CSV table of C-alpha atoms in Angstrom, one decimal:
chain,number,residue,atom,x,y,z
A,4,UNK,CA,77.7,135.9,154.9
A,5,UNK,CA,79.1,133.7,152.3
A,6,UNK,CA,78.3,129.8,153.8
A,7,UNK,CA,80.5,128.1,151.9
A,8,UNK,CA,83.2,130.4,154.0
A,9,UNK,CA,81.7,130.3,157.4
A,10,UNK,CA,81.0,126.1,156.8
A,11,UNK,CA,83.6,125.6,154.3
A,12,UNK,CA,85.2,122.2,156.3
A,13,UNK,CA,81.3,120.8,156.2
A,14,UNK,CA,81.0,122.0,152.5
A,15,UNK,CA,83.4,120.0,151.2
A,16,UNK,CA,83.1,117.2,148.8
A,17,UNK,CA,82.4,114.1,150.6
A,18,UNK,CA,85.6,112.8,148.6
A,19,UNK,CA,87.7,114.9,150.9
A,20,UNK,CA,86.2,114.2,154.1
A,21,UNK,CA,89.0,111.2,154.5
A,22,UNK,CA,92.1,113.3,153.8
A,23,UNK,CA,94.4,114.0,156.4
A,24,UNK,CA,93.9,117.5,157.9
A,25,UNK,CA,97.6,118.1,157.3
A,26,UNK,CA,96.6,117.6,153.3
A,27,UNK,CA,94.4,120.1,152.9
A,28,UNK,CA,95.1,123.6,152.3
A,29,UNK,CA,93.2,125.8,155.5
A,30,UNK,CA,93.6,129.7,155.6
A,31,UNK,CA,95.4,131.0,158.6
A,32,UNK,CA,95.6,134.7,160.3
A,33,UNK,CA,98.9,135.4,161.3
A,34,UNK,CA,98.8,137.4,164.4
A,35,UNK,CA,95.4,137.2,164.5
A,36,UNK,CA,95.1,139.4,167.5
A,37,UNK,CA,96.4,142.3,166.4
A,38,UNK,CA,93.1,144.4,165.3
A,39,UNK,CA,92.6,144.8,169.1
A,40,UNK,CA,96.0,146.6,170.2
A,41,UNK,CA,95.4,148.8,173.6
A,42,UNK,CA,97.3,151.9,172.0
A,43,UNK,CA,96.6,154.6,175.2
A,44,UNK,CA,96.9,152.2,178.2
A,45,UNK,CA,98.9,149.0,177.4
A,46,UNK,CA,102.7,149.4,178.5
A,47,UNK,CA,105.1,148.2,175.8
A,48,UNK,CA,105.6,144.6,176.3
A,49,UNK,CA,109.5,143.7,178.4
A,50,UNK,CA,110.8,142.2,175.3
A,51,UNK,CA,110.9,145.6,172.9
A,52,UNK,CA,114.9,147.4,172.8
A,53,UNK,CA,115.2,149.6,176.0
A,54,UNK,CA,115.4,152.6,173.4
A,55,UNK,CA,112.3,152.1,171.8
A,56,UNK,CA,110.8,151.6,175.7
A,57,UNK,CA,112.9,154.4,176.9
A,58,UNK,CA,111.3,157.0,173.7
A,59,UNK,CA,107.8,155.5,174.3
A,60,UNK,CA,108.0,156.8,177.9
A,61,UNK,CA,109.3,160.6,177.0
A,62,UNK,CA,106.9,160.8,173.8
A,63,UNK,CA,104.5,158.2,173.6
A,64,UNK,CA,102.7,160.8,171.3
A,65,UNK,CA,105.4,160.3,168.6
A,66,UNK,CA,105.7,156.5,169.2
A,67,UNK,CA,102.2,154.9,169.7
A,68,UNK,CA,100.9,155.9,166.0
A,69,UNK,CA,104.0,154.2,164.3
A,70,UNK,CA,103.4,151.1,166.8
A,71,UNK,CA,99.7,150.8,165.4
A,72,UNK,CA,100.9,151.2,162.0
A,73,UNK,CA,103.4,148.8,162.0
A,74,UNK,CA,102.2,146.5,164.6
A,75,UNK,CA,98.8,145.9,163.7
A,76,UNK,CA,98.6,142.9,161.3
A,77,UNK,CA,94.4,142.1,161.3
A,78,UNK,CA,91.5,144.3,161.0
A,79,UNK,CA,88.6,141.8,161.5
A,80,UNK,CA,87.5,140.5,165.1
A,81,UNK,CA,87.9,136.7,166.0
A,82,UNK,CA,84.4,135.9,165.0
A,83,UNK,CA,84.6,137.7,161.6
A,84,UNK,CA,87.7,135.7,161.3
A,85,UNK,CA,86.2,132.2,162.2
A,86,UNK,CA,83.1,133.2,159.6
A,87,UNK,CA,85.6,133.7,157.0
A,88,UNK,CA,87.0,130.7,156.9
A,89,UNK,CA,89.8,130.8,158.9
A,90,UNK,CA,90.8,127.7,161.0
A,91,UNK,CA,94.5,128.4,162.0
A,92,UNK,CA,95.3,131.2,164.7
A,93,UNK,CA,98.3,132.4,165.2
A,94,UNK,CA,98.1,133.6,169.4
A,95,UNK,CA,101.1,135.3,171.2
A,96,UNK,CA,99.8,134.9,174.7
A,97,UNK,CA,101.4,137.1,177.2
A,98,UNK,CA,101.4,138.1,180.6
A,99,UNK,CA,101.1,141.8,181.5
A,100,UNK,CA,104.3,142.7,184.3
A,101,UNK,CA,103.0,144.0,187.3
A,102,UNK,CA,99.5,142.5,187.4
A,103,UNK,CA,98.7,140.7,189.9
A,104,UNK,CA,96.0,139.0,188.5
A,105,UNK,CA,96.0,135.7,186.4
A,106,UNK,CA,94.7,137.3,183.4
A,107,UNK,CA,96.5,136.9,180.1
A,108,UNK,CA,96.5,139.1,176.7
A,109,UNK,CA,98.5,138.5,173.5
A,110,UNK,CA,101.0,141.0,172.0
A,111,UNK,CA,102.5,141.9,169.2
A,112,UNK,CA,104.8,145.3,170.6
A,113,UNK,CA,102.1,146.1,173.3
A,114,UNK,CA,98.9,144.0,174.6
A,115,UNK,CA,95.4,143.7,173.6
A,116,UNK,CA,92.6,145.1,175.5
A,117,UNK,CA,90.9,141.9,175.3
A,118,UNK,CA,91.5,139.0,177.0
A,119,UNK,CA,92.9,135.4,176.0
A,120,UNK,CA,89.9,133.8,177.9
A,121,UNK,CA,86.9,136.3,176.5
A,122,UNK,CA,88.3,135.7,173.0
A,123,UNK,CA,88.4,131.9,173.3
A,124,UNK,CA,85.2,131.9,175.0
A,125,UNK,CA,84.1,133.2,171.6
A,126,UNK,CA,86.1,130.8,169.8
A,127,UNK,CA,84.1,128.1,172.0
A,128,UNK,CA,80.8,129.6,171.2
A,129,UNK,CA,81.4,129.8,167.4
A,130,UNK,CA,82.4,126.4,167.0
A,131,UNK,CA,79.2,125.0,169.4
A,132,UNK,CA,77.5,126.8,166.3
A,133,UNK,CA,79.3,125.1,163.7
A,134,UNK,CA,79.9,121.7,164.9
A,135,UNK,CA,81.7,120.5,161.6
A,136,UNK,CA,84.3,123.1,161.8
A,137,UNK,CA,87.6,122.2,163.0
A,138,UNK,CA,90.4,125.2,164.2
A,139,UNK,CA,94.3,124.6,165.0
A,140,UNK,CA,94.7,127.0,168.1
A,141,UNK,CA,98.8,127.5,167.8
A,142,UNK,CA,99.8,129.5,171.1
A,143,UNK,CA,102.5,130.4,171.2
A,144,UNK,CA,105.5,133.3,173.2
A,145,UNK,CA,103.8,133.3,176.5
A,146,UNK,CA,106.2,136.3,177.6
A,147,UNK,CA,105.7,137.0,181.4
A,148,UNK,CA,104.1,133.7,182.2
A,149,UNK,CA,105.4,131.7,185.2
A,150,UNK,CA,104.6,128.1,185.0
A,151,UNK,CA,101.8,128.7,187.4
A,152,UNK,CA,100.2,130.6,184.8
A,153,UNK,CA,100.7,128.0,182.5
A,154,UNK,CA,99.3,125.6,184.4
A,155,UNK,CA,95.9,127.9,185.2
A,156,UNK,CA,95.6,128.4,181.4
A,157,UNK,CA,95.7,125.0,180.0
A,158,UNK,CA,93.3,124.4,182.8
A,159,UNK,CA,91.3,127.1,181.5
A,160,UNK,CA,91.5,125.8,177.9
A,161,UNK,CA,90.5,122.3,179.3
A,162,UNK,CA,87.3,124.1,180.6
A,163,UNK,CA,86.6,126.1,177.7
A,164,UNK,CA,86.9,123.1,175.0
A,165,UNK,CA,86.3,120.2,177.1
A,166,UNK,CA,85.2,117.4,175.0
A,167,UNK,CA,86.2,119.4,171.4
A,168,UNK,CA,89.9,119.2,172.2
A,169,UNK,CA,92.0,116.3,169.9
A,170,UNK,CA,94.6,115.0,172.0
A,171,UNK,CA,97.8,115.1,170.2
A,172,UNK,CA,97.7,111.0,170.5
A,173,UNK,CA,95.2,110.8,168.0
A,174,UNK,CA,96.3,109.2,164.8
A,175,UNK,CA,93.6,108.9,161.9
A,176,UNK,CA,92.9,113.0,161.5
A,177,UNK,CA,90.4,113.7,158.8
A,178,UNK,CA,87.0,115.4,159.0
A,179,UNK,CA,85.6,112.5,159.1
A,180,UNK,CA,87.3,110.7,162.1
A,181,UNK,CA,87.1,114.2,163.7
A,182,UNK,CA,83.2,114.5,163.1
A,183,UNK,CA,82.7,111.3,164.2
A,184,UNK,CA,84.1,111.9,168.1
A,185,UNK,CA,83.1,115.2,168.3
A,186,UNK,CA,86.7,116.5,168.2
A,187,UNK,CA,86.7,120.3,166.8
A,188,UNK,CA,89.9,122.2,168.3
A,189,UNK,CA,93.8,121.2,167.5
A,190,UNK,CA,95.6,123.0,170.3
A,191,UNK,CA,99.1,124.0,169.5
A,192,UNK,CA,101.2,124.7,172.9
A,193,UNK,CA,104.8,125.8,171.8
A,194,UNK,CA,106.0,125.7,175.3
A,195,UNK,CA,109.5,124.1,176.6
A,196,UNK,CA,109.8,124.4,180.1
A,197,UNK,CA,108.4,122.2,183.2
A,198,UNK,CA,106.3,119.5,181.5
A,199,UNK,CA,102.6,120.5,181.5
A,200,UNK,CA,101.7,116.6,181.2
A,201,UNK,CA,98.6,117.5,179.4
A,202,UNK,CA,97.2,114.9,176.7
A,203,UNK,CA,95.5,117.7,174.1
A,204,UNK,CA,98.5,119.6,173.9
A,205,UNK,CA,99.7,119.3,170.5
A,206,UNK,CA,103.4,120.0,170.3
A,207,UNK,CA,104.2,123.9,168.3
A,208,UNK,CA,103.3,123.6,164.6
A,209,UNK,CA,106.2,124.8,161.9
A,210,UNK,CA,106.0,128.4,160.5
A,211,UNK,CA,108.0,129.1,157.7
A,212,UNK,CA,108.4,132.5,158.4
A,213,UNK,CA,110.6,134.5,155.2
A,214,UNK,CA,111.2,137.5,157.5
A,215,UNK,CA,111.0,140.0,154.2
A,216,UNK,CA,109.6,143.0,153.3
A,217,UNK,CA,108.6,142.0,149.9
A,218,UNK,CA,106.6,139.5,147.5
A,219,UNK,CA,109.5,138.6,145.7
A,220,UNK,CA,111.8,138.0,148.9
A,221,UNK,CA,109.0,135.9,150.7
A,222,UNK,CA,108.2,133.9,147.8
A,223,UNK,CA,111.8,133.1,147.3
A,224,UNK,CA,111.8,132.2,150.9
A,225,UNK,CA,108.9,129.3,150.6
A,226,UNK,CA,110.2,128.4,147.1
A,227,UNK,CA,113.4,127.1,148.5
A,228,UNK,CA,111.3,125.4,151.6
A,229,UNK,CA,109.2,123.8,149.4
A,230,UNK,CA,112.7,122.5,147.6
A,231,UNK,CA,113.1,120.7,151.2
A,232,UNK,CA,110.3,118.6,151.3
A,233,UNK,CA,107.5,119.3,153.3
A,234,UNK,CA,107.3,118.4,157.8
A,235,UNK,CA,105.2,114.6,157.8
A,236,UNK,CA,102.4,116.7,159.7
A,237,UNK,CA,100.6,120.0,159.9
A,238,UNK,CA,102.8,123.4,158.9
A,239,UNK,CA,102.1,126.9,158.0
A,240,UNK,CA,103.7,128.5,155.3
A,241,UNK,CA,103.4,132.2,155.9
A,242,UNK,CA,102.4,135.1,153.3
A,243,UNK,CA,103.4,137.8,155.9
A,244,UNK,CA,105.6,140.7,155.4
A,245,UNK,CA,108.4,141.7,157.6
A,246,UNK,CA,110.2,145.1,158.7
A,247,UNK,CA,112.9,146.1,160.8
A,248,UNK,CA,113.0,149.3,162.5
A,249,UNK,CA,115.4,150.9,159.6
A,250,UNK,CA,113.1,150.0,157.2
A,251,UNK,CA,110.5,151.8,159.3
A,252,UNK,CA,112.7,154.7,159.6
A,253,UNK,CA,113.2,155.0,156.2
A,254,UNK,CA,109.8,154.7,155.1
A,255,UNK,CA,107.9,156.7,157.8
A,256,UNK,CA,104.4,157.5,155.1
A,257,UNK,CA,104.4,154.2,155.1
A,258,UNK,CA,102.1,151.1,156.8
A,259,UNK,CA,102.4,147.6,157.2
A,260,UNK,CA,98.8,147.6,155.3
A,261,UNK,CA,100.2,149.9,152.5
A,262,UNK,CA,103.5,147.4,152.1
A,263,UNK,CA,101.1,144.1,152.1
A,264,UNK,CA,98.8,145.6,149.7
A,265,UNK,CA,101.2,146.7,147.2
A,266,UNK,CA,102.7,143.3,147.1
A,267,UNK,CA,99.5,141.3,147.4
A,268,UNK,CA,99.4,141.4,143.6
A,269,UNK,CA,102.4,138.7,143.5
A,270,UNK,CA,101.6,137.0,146.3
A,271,UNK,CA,98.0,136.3,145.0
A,272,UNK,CA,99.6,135.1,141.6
A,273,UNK,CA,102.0,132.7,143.3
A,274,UNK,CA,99.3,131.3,146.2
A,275,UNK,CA,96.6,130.6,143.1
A,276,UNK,CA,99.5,128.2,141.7
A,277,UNK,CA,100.0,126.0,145.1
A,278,UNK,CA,98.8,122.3,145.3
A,279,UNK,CA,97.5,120.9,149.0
A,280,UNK,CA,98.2,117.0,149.2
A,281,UNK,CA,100.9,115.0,150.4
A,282,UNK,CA,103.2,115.8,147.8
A,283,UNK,CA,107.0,117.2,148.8
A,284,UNK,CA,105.9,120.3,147.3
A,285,UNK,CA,102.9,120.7,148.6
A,286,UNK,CA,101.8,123.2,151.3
A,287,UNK,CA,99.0,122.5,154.3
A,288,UNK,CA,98.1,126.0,156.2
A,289,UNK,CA,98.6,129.4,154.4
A,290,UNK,CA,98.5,132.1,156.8
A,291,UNK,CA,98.7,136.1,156.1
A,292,UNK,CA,97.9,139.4,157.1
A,293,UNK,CA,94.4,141.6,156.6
A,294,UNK,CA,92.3,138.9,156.5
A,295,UNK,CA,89.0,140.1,155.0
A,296,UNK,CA,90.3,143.1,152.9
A,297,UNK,CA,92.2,140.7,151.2
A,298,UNK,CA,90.9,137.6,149.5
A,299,UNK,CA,93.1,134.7,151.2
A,300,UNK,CA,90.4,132.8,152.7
A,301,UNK,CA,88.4,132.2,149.8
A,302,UNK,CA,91.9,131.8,147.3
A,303,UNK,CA,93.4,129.3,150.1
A,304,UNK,CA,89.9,127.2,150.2
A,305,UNK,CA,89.7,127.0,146.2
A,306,UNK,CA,92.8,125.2,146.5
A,307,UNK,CA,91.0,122.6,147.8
A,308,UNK,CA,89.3,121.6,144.6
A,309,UNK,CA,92.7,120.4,143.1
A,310,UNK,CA,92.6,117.7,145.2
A,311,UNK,CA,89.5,116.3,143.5
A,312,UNK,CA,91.9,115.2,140.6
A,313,UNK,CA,92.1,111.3,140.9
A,314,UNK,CA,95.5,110.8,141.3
A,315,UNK,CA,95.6,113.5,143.9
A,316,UNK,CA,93.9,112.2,147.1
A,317,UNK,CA,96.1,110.1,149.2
């Protein structure tokens, strides 16, 4: 395992330890659940068009392949993730219908196999391993979920992170200030009903999300974002490709892997030229798809050294 990956927030330059988390440039897994998809026993989650639940029931032998193919964004495990160098997660948190339990999965089409708690039990354990690593949790969907369940999670999370969790009150957030009180989780709650009334719950972080099927259309997409200005605090700006089902249709050899891969070539070209900082151009999180066959992590970290450059660090 490459350390400078797994401990990359410790292994900065000291000169960086007192720039704003929101300054520096952290590698994030969009849908980072995906690479554990229930294909044989999870239902289809509620939200999916009634025709493609309606097919799914008469021939889910036709149905569940193209699901996994298009559905599937990661490859890599939460751990493998974390040692990489990821420290943003991207978690649709769902609520299977008809359970009766109080356990929750994510989704992306259908649910996971594993749990939310077992996998931020190993998000816990991880970071009680590598106390100078600091990961923005950004939940997030929470289809199915009464606010009972909400209220059972966040108690869950409180559990889980105890002491790690930043409340979102806290103003001065750089490695050092979060070293020094032992603070190692950022938890994003992108929930708007019934007030949860919960200090560490962060407020839901910005995705700029190009909804395009190509380099060229995505990197459009952020061009003209970065045009804007960038949000005062933390934001992801999102390397992901999107379909819609005609596309699918239309290209049925096809996989979401095979379409990301043949356009990582731009993608990598334009990433390698972005500046962290707190210029209006400058992005923050960078968060993509098949983490681990493809190099962001290491590409997104790099970007880090730019900010070495005097008249950089703010």
């Amino acid at each position: 395992m490459d350390l400078s990956s797994e401990d990359w927030m410790a292994s900065l330059p000291e000169e960086l330890w007192d720039v704003p988390l929101s300054n520096l440039a952290i590698p994030g897994s969009h849908d980072a659940m995906t690479y554990c998809l229930d294909c044989c026993c999870s239902p289809l989650v509620p939200s999916e068009p009634d025709n493609l639940r309606l097919l799914d029931r008469l021939f889910p032998c036709i149905t569940r392949p193209f699901i996994i193919k298009w559905a599937t964004t990661q490859y890599k495990s939460i751990e493998e993730q974390l040692s990489m160098g990821i420290r943003y997660f991207d978690f649709r948190i769902a609520h299977k219908p008809n359970d009766s339990s109080n356990d929750l999965y994510f989704k992306h089409a259908i649910y996971t196999h594993l749990t939310a708690q077992e996998t931020l039990q190993s998000v816990a354990s991880w970071l009680h391993a590598h106390p100078k690593e600091v990961v923005i949790l950004a939940c997030s969907h929470f289809e199915g979920m009464t606010y009972e369940l909400h209220q059972a999670f966040v108690s869950t999370l409180n559990k889980l992170f105890d002491s790690k969790l930043c409340p979102w009150t806290e103003t001065v957030l750089t490695l050092r200030s979060l070293w020094k009180s032992g603070y190692q989780v950022i938890l994003s709650y992108d929930y708007h009903g019934k007030a949860l009334n919960e200090d560490e719950l962060w407020p839901a972080i910005p995705y700029w999300w190009a909804d395009q099927p190509t380099a060229k259309g995505v990197i459009t997409y952020l061009e003209s974002k970065k045009n804007q200005g960038r949000p005062g605090d933390f934001f992801v700006a999102g390397l992901n490709l999107t379909t819609d089902r005609s596309y699918i249709v239309e290209h049925i050899c096809q996989s979401l892997r095979t379409l990301t891969f043949s356009n990582w070539e731009s993608l990598q070209k334009w990433l390698k030229d972005q500046q962290p900082g707190s210029s209006p151009k400058s992005l923050n999180i960078i968060a993509g798809d098949f983490l681990g066959p493809l190099p962001l992590c290491p590409l997104v970290i790099a970007l880090n050294q730019k900010l070495l450059k005097k008249n950089c660090i703010r």
